[in-house]
Amino acid sequence: MKKKKIRKRLEKAAKARQMCRIFTAGDSEEASRFLPLAISEELVYMIKDGDPEAYGYSVRSLDVIEKVKIEKEEEAPAEMAEKHASAAPELDIADWPSVFRSLGKYGRVIIVESEKLAKKDERYAVGKIEKIGRRQVTIRYYGPDTVWENKRWKVPYEHITWVTADSRYTEVLNQYVPEADRAAAAQIDREEADAGEPEFSAGPKEA
């Protein structure tokens, strides 16, 4: 399917609060089920399996979606869909910098993935947003042992395809994140600032 048709189908499903099966290059045989909440030119904000308690809330790139099939209306009860949609974190999905700026306000552990990179390369990170630049975001890893690692993933926006927040896994990790870390703002990428590029700060502005 062409991107324009994919976008229109997702918009239709989001408006009607209907579940979709989304086919990507990575799972072309067995599609994933999602409840779309909002769509922009390049991104879709959605809930996997319509179950935010398990899978949280996701933003996914339209670039990796090859086909969308809307399921029958009765498979996504309107009351359930509306409840989950109203409880979703407010995110600006105009583009990836906007998404990370929105998520940075919550100061929580998230999952960032890339389905475009080769399997031998790093393809995902679990951690916090540390820096938001014009072309890339820096994620500091938060280990399963609930300790901040010195390891960081600097990933260009063009490689990002999937971001998840408030899933069951990230919520378990968030229980151990110190309050001071949750309140800390993401840093400005000085290298890009020195090059004259505009910057996005993930934290609240000082009065």
GROMACS .gro file of C-alpha atoms in nm:
model
  207
    1MET     CA    1   0.000   0.000   0.000
    2LYS     CA    2   0.115   0.354  -0.065
    3LYS     CA    3   0.181   0.575   0.236
    4LYS     CA    4  -0.109   0.806   0.149
    5LYS     CA    5  -0.355   0.515   0.155
    6ILE     CA    6  -0.204   0.379   0.477
    7ARG     CA    7  -0.242   0.719   0.642
    8LYS     CA    8  -0.605   0.753   0.531
    9ARG     CA    9  -0.691   0.406   0.658
   10LEU     CA   10  -0.531   0.476   0.996
   11GLU     CA   11  -0.711   0.810   1.018
   12LYS     CA   12  -1.041   0.635   0.951
   13ALA     CA   13  -0.972   0.374   1.219
   14ALA     CA   14  -0.862   0.637   1.473
   15LYS     CA   15  -1.175   0.841   1.417
   16ALA     CA   16  -1.399   0.535   1.457
   17ARG     CA   17  -1.186   0.392   1.743
   18GLN     CA   18  -1.137   0.066   1.554
   19MET     CA   19  -0.858  -0.187   1.592
   20CYS     CA   20  -0.618  -0.243   1.301
   21ARG     CA   21  -0.382  -0.512   1.188
   22ILE     CA   22  -0.057  -0.351   1.081
   23PHE     CA   23   0.181  -0.534   0.850
   24THR     CA   24   0.549  -0.437   0.837
   25ALA     CA   25   0.851  -0.578   0.656
   26GLY     CA   26   0.959  -0.747   0.978
   27ASP     CA   27   0.627  -0.924   1.043
   28SER     CA   28   0.464  -0.943   0.702
   29GLU     CA   29   0.316  -1.287   0.772
   30GLU     CA   30   0.177  -1.221   1.120
   31ALA     CA   31   0.046  -0.868   1.160
   32SER     CA   32   0.036  -0.686   1.494
   33ARG     CA   33  -0.292  -0.547   1.630
   34PHE     CA   34  -0.307  -0.179   1.726
   35LEU     CA   35  -0.564   0.080   1.823
   36PRO     CA   36  -0.459   0.403   1.644
   37LEU     CA   37  -0.511   0.724   1.840
   38ALA     CA   38  -0.368   0.996   1.614
   39ILE     CA   39  -0.182   1.027   1.284
   40SER     CA   40   0.055   1.288   1.144
   41GLU     CA   41   0.229   1.303   0.806
   42GLU     CA   42   0.497   1.054   0.911
   43LEU     CA   43   0.393   0.900   1.244
   44VAL     CA   44   0.105   0.714   1.410
   45TYR     CA   45   0.030   0.719   1.785
   46MET     CA   46  -0.128   0.392   1.897
   47ILE     CA   47  -0.183   0.118   2.156
   48LYS     CA   48  -0.069  -0.237   2.080
   49ASP     CA   49  -0.355  -0.488   2.115
   50GLY     CA   50  -0.562  -0.206   2.268
   51ASP     CA   51  -0.395  -0.297   2.600
   52PRO     CA   52  -0.196  -0.003   2.745
   53GLU     CA   53  -0.141  -0.177   3.080
   54ALA     CA   54   0.070  -0.441   2.908
   55TYR     CA   55   0.215  -0.263   2.606
   56GLY     CA   56   0.190   0.104   2.694
   57TYR     CA   57   0.158   0.373   2.428
   58SER     CA   58   0.360   0.370   2.106
   59VAL     CA   59   0.455   0.605   1.825
   60ARG     CA   60   0.555   0.434   1.503
   61SER     CA   61   0.695   0.552   1.172
   62LEU     CA   62   0.469   0.511   0.869
   63ASP     CA   63   0.782   0.429   0.666
   64VAL     CA   64   0.791   0.070   0.794
   65ILE     CA   65   0.417  -0.001   0.760
   66GLU     CA   66   0.340  -0.189   0.440
   67LYS     CA   67  -0.029  -0.262   0.488
   68VAL     CA   68  -0.317  -0.180   0.724
   69LYS     CA   69  -0.635  -0.382   0.769
   70ILE     CA   70  -0.919  -0.243   0.980
   71GLU     CA   71  -1.088  -0.507   1.193
   72LYS     CA   72  -1.459  -0.542   1.248
   73GLU     CA   73  -1.603  -0.279   1.479
   74GLU     CA   74  -1.714  -0.527   1.742
   75GLU     CA   75  -1.353  -0.636   1.798
   76ALA     CA   76  -1.274  -0.299   1.957
   77PRO     CA   77  -1.556  -0.206   2.198
   78ALA     CA   78  -1.618   0.167   2.174
   79GLU     CA   79  -1.619   0.220   2.551
   80MET     CA   80  -1.283   0.047   2.594
   81ALA     CA   81  -1.128   0.236   2.304
   82GLU     CA   82  -1.250   0.572   2.428
   83LYS     CA   83  -1.128   0.501   2.782
   84HIS     CA   84  -0.778   0.413   2.665
   85ALA     CA   85  -0.762   0.707   2.426
   86SER     CA   86  -0.862   0.958   2.695
   87ALA     CA   87  -0.597   0.820   2.933
   88ALA     CA   88  -0.314   0.836   2.679
   89PRO     CA   89  -0.027   1.079   2.750
   90GLU     CA   90  -0.054   1.396   2.544
   91LEU     CA   91   0.212   1.381   2.273
   92ASP     CA   92   0.301   1.606   1.983
   93ILE     CA   93   0.360   1.365   1.693
   94ALA     CA   94   0.439   1.621   1.424
   95ASP     CA   95   0.788   1.467   1.397
   96TRP     CA   96   1.038   1.275   1.610
   97PRO     CA   97   1.192   1.581   1.784
   98SER     CA   98   0.839   1.682   1.889
   99VAL     CA   99   0.770   1.331   2.021
  100PHE     CA  100   1.085   1.327   2.233
  101ARG     CA  101   1.025   1.680   2.358
  102SER     CA  102   0.678   1.571   2.472
  103LEU     CA  103   0.805   1.252   2.636
  104GLY     CA  104   1.088   1.442   2.803
  105LYS     CA  105   0.833   1.630   3.012
  106TYR     CA  106   0.745   1.303   3.186
  107GLY     CA  107   1.109   1.217   3.266
  108ARG     CA  108   1.043   0.844   3.242
  109VAL     CA  109   1.216   0.536   3.104
  110ILE     CA  110   1.110   0.464   2.745
  111ILE     CA  111   1.195   0.216   2.469
  112VAL     CA  112   1.338   0.340   2.139
  113GLU     CA  113   1.372   0.101   1.844
  114SER     CA  114   1.498   0.097   1.487
  115GLU     CA  115   1.380  -0.157   1.232
  116LYS     CA  116   1.594   0.010   0.966
  117LEU     CA  117   1.936  -0.073   1.110
  118ALA     CA  118   2.112  -0.402   1.042
  119LYS     CA  119   2.077  -0.676   1.303
  120LYS     CA  120   2.449  -0.651   1.381
  121ASP     CA  121   2.401  -0.288   1.487
  122GLU     CA  122   2.230  -0.158   1.798
  123ARG     CA  123   1.859  -0.159   1.720
  124TYR     CA  124   1.695  -0.053   2.046
  125ALA     CA  125   1.754   0.113   2.380
  126VAL     CA  126   1.572   0.119   2.712
  127GLY     CA  127   1.647   0.434   2.905
  128LYS     CA  128   1.586   0.804   2.942
  129ILE     CA  129   1.603   1.091   2.696
  130GLU     CA  130   1.928   1.270   2.769
  131LYS     CA  131   1.975   1.504   2.471
  132ILE     CA  132   1.742   1.614   2.192
  133GLY     CA  133   1.904   1.763   1.887
  134ARG     CA  134   1.782   1.864   1.546
  135ARG     CA  135   1.904   1.545   1.380
  136GLN     CA  136   1.939   1.288   1.657
  137VAL     CA  137   1.842   1.195   2.012
  138THR     CA  138   2.067   1.056   2.285
  139ILE     CA  139   1.926   0.783   2.509
  140ARG     CA  140   2.105   0.682   2.830
  141TYR     CA  141   2.060   0.314   2.902
  142TYR     CA  142   1.880   0.201   3.218
  143GLY     CA  143   1.976  -0.157   3.295
  144PRO     CA  144   1.746  -0.439   3.408
  145ASP     CA  145   1.931  -0.420   3.740
  146THR     CA  146   1.779  -0.067   3.777
  147VAL     CA  147   2.115   0.110   3.749
  148TRP     CA  148   2.197   0.391   3.505
  149GLU     CA  149   2.464   0.271   3.266
  150ASN     CA  150   2.743   0.485   3.121
  151LYS     CA  151   2.643   0.356   2.780
  152ARG     CA  152   2.445   0.588   2.553
  153TRP     CA  153   2.275   0.546   2.216
  154LYS     CA  154   2.293   0.839   1.978
  155VAL     CA  155   2.044   0.758   1.705
  156PRO     CA  156   1.949   0.979   1.408
  157TYR     CA  157   1.575   1.043   1.376
  158GLU     CA  158   1.578   0.896   1.026
  159HIS     CA  159   1.662   0.555   1.178
  160ILE     CA  160   1.396   0.555   1.452
  161THR     CA  161   1.081   0.358   1.378
  162TRP     CA  162   0.920   0.282   1.714
  163VAL     CA  163   0.903   0.451   2.055
  164THR     CA  164   0.712   0.307   2.353
  165ALA     CA  165   0.625   0.460   2.691
  166ASP     CA  166   0.430   0.341   2.996
  167SER     CA  167   0.449  -0.030   2.910
  168ARG     CA  168   0.444  -0.288   3.188
  169TYR     CA  169   0.821  -0.337   3.153
  170THR     CA  170   0.912   0.033   3.157
  171GLU     CA  171   0.675   0.096   3.449
  172VAL     CA  172   0.856  -0.166   3.656
  173LEU     CA  173   1.185   0.011   3.583
  174ASN     CA  174   1.033   0.354   3.651
  175GLN     CA  175   0.953   0.248   4.007
  176TYR     CA  176   1.328   0.253   4.077
  177VAL     CA  177   1.416   0.579   3.900
  178PRO     CA  178   1.500   0.847   4.159
  179GLU     CA  179   1.263   1.143   4.170
  180ALA     CA  180   1.549   1.381   4.091
  181ASP     CA  181   1.622   1.190   3.769
  182ARG     CA  182   1.258   1.200   3.662
  183ALA     CA  183   1.248   1.575   3.714
  184ALA     CA  184   1.577   1.645   3.532
  185ALA     CA  185   1.555   1.810   3.191
  186ALA     CA  186   1.723   1.666   2.886
  187GLN     CA  187   2.040   1.850   2.791
  188ILE     CA  188   2.084   2.069   2.485
  189ASP     CA  189   2.311   1.915   2.224
  190ARG     CA  190   2.586   2.177   2.228
  191GLU     CA  191   2.760   2.037   1.921
  192GLU     CA  192   2.455   2.109   1.709
  193ALA     CA  193   2.398   2.441   1.883
  194ASP     CA  194   2.751   2.552   1.797
  195ALA     CA  195   2.678   2.461   1.436
  196GLY     CA  196   2.390   2.705   1.437
  197GLU     CA  197   2.114   2.443   1.446
  198PRO     CA  198   1.800   2.506   1.655
  199GLU     CA  199   1.762   2.290   1.965
  200PHE     CA  200   1.473   2.126   2.147
  201SER     CA  201   1.478   2.092   2.526
  202ALA     CA  202   1.288   1.802   2.679
  203GLY     CA  203   1.254   1.968   3.018
  204PRO     CA  204   1.031   2.248   3.140
  205LYS     CA  205   1.152   2.600   3.074
  206GLU     CA  206   1.255   2.811   3.367
  207ALA     CA  207   1.035   3.107   3.445
   0.00000   0.00000   0.00000
